[in-house]
JSON list of C-alpha atoms in Angstrom, two decimals:
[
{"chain": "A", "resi": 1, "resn": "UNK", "atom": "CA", "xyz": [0.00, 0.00, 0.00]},
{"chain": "A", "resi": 2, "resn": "UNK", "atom": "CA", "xyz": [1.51, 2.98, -1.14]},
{"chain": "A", "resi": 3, "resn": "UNK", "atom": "CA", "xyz": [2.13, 5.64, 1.85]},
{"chain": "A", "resi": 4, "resn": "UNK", "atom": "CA", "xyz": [-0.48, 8.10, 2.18]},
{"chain": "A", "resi": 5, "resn": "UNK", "atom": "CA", "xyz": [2.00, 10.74, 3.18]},
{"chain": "A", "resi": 6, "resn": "UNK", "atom": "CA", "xyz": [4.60, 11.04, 0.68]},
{"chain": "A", "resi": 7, "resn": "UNK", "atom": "CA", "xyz": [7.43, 13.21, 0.38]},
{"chain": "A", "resi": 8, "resn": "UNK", "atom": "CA", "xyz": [7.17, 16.36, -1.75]},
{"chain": "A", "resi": 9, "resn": "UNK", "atom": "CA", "xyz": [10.44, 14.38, -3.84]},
{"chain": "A", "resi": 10, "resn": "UNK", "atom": "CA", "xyz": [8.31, 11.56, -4.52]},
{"chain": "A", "resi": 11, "resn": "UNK", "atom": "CA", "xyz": [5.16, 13.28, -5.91]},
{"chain": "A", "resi": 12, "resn": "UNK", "atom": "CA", "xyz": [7.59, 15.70, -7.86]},
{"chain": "A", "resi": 13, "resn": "UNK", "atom": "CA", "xyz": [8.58, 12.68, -9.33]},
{"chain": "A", "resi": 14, "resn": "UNK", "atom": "CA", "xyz": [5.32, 10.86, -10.10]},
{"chain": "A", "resi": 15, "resn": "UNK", "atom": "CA", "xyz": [4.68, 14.24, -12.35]},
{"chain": "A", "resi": 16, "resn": "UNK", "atom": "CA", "xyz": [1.60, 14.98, -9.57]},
{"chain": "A", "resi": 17, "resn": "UNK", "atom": "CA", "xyz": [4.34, 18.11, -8.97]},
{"chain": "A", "resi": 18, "resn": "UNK", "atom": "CA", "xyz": [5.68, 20.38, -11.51]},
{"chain": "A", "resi": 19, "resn": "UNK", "atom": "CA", "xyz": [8.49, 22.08, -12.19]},
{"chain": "A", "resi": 20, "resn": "UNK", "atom": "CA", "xyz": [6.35, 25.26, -11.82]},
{"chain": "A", "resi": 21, "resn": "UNK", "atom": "CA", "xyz": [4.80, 24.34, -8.60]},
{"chain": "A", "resi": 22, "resn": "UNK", "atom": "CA", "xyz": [8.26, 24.04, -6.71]},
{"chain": "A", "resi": 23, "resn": "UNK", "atom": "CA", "xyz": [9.16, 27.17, -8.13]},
{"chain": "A", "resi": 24, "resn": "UNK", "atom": "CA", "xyz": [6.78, 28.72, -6.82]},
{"chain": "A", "resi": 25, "resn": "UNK", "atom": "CA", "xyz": [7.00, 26.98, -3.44]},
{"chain": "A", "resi": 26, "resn": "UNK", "atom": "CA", "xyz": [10.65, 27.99, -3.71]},
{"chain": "A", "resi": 27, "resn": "UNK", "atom": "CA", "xyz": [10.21, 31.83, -4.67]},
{"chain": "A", "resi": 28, "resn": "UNK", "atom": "CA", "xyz": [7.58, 32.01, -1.87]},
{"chain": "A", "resi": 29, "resn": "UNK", "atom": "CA", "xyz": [9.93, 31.25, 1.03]},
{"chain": "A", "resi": 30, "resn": "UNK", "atom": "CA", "xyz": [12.50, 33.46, -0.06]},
{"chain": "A", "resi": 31, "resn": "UNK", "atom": "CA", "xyz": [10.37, 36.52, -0.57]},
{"chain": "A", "resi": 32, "resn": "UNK", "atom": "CA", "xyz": [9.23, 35.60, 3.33]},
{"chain": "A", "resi": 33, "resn": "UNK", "atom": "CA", "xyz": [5.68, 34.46, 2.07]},
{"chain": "A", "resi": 34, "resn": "UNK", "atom": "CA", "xyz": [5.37, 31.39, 3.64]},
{"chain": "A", "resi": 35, "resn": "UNK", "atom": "CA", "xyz": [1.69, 30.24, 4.43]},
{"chain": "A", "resi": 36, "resn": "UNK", "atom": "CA", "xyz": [0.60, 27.83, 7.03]},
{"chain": "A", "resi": 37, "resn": "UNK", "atom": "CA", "xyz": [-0.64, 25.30, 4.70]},
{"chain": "A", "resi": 38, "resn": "UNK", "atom": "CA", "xyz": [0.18, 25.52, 0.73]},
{"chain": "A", "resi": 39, "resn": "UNK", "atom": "CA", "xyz": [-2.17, 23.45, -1.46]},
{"chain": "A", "resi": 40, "resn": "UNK", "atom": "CA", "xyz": [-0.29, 20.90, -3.42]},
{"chain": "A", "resi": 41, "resn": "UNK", "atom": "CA", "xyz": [-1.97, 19.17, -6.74]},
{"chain": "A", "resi": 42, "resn": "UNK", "atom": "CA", "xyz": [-4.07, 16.03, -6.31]},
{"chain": "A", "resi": 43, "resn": "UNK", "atom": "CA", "xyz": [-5.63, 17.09, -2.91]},
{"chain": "A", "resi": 44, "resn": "UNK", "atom": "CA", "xyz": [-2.17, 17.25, -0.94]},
{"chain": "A", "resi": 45, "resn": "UNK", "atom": "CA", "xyz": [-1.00, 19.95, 1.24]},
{"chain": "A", "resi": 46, "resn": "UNK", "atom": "CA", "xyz": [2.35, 20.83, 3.10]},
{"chain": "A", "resi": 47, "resn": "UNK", "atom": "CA", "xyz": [3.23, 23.38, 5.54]},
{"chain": "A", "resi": 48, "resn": "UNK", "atom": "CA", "xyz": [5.97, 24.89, 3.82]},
{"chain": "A", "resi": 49, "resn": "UNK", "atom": "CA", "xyz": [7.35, 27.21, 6.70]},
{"chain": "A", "resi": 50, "resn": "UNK", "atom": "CA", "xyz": [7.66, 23.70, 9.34]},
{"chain": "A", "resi": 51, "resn": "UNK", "atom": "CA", "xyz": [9.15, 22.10, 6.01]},
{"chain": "A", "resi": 52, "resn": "UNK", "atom": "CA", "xyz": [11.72, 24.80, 5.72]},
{"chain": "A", "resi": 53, "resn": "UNK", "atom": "CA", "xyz": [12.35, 25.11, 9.88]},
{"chain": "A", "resi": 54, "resn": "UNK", "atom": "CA", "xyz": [12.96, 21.12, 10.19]},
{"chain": "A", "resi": 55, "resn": "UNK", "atom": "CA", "xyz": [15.37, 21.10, 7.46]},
{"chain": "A", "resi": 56, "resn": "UNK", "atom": "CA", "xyz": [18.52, 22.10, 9.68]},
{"chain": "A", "resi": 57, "resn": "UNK", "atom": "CA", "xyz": [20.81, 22.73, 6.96]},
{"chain": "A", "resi": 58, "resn": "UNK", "atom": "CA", "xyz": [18.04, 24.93, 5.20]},
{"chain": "A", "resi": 59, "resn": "UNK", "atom": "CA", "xyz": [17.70, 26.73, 8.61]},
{"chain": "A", "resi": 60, "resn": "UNK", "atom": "CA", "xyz": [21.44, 27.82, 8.54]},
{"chain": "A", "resi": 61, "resn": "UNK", "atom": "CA", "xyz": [21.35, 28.52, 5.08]},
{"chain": "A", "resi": 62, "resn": "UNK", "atom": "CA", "xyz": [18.68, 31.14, 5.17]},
{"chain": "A", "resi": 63, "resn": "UNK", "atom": "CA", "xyz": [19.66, 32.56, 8.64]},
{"chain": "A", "resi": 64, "resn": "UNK", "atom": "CA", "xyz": [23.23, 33.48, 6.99]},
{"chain": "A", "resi": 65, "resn": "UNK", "atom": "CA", "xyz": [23.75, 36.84, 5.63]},
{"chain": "A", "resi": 66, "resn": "UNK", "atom": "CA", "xyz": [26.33, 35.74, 3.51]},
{"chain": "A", "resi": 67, "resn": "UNK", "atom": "CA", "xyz": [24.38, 32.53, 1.71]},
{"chain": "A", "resi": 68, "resn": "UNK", "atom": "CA", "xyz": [24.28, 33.45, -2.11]},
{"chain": "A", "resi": 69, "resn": "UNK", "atom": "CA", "xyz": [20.66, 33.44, -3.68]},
{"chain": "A", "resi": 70, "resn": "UNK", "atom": "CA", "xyz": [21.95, 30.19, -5.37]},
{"chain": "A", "resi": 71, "resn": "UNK", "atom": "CA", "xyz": [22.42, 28.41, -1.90]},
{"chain": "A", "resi": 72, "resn": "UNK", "atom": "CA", "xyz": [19.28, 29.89, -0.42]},
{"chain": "A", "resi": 73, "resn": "UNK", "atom": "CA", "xyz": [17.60, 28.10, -3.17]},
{"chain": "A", "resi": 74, "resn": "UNK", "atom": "CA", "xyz": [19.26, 25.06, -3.34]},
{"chain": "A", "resi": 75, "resn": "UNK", "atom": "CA", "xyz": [18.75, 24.60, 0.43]},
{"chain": "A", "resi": 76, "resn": "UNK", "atom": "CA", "xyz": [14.97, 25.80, 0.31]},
{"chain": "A", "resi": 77, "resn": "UNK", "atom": "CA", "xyz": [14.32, 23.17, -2.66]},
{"chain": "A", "resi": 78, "resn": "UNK", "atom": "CA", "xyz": [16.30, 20.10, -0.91]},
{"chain": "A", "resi": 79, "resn": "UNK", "atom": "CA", "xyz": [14.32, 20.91, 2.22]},
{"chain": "A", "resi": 80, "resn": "UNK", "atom": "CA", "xyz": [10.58, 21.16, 0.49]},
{"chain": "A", "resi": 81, "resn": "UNK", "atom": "CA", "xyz": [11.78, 18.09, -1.65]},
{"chain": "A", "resi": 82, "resn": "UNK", "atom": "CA", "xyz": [12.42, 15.84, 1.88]},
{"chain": "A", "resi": 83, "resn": "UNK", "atom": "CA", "xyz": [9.25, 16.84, 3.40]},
{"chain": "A", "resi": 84, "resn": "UNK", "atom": "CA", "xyz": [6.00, 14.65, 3.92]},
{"chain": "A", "resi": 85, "resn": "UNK", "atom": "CA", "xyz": [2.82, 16.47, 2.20]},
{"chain": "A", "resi": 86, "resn": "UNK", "atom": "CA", "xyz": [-0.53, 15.95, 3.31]},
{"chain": "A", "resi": 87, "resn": "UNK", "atom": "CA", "xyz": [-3.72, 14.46, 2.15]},
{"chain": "A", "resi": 88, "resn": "UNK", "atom": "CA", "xyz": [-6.41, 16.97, 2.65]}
]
């Protein structure tokens, strides 16, 4: 039985994700916008600001002055990528 929580990776993957969508994900956490709960396609959700904060690496990366937009990005991708979205 497939698990009803999977990562953000995994759906990006099955194409239920797009490019697009992460992009946007992405963009929104570095412009500060990060919303409680983000709608995902096919009825999933994440919380993108707990994804960010439980990534500790990600945490670091956007806390430093001196990160380059590049690794802000990076970090803020990797991070949404590991985390577990939610069926509404």
């Amino acid at each position: 039985m497939p698990d009803p929580n999977p990562t953000v990776g995994e759906l990006f993957k099955a194409n239920v994700i797009t490019h697009d969508d992460l992009n946007s994900l992405i963009d929104a956490v570095l412009a500060g916008r990060m919303n409680v709960r983000e709608d995902l396609a096919e009825g999933y959700t994440l919380d993108v600001a707990a994804a960010v904060k439980a990534n500790a690496f990600a945490t670091a990366v956007l806390r430093d002055k001196t990160s380059t937009t590049g690794a802000r990005r990076t970090a803020t991708r990797t991070a949404i990528l590991l985390a577990r979205a939610q069926k509404a």
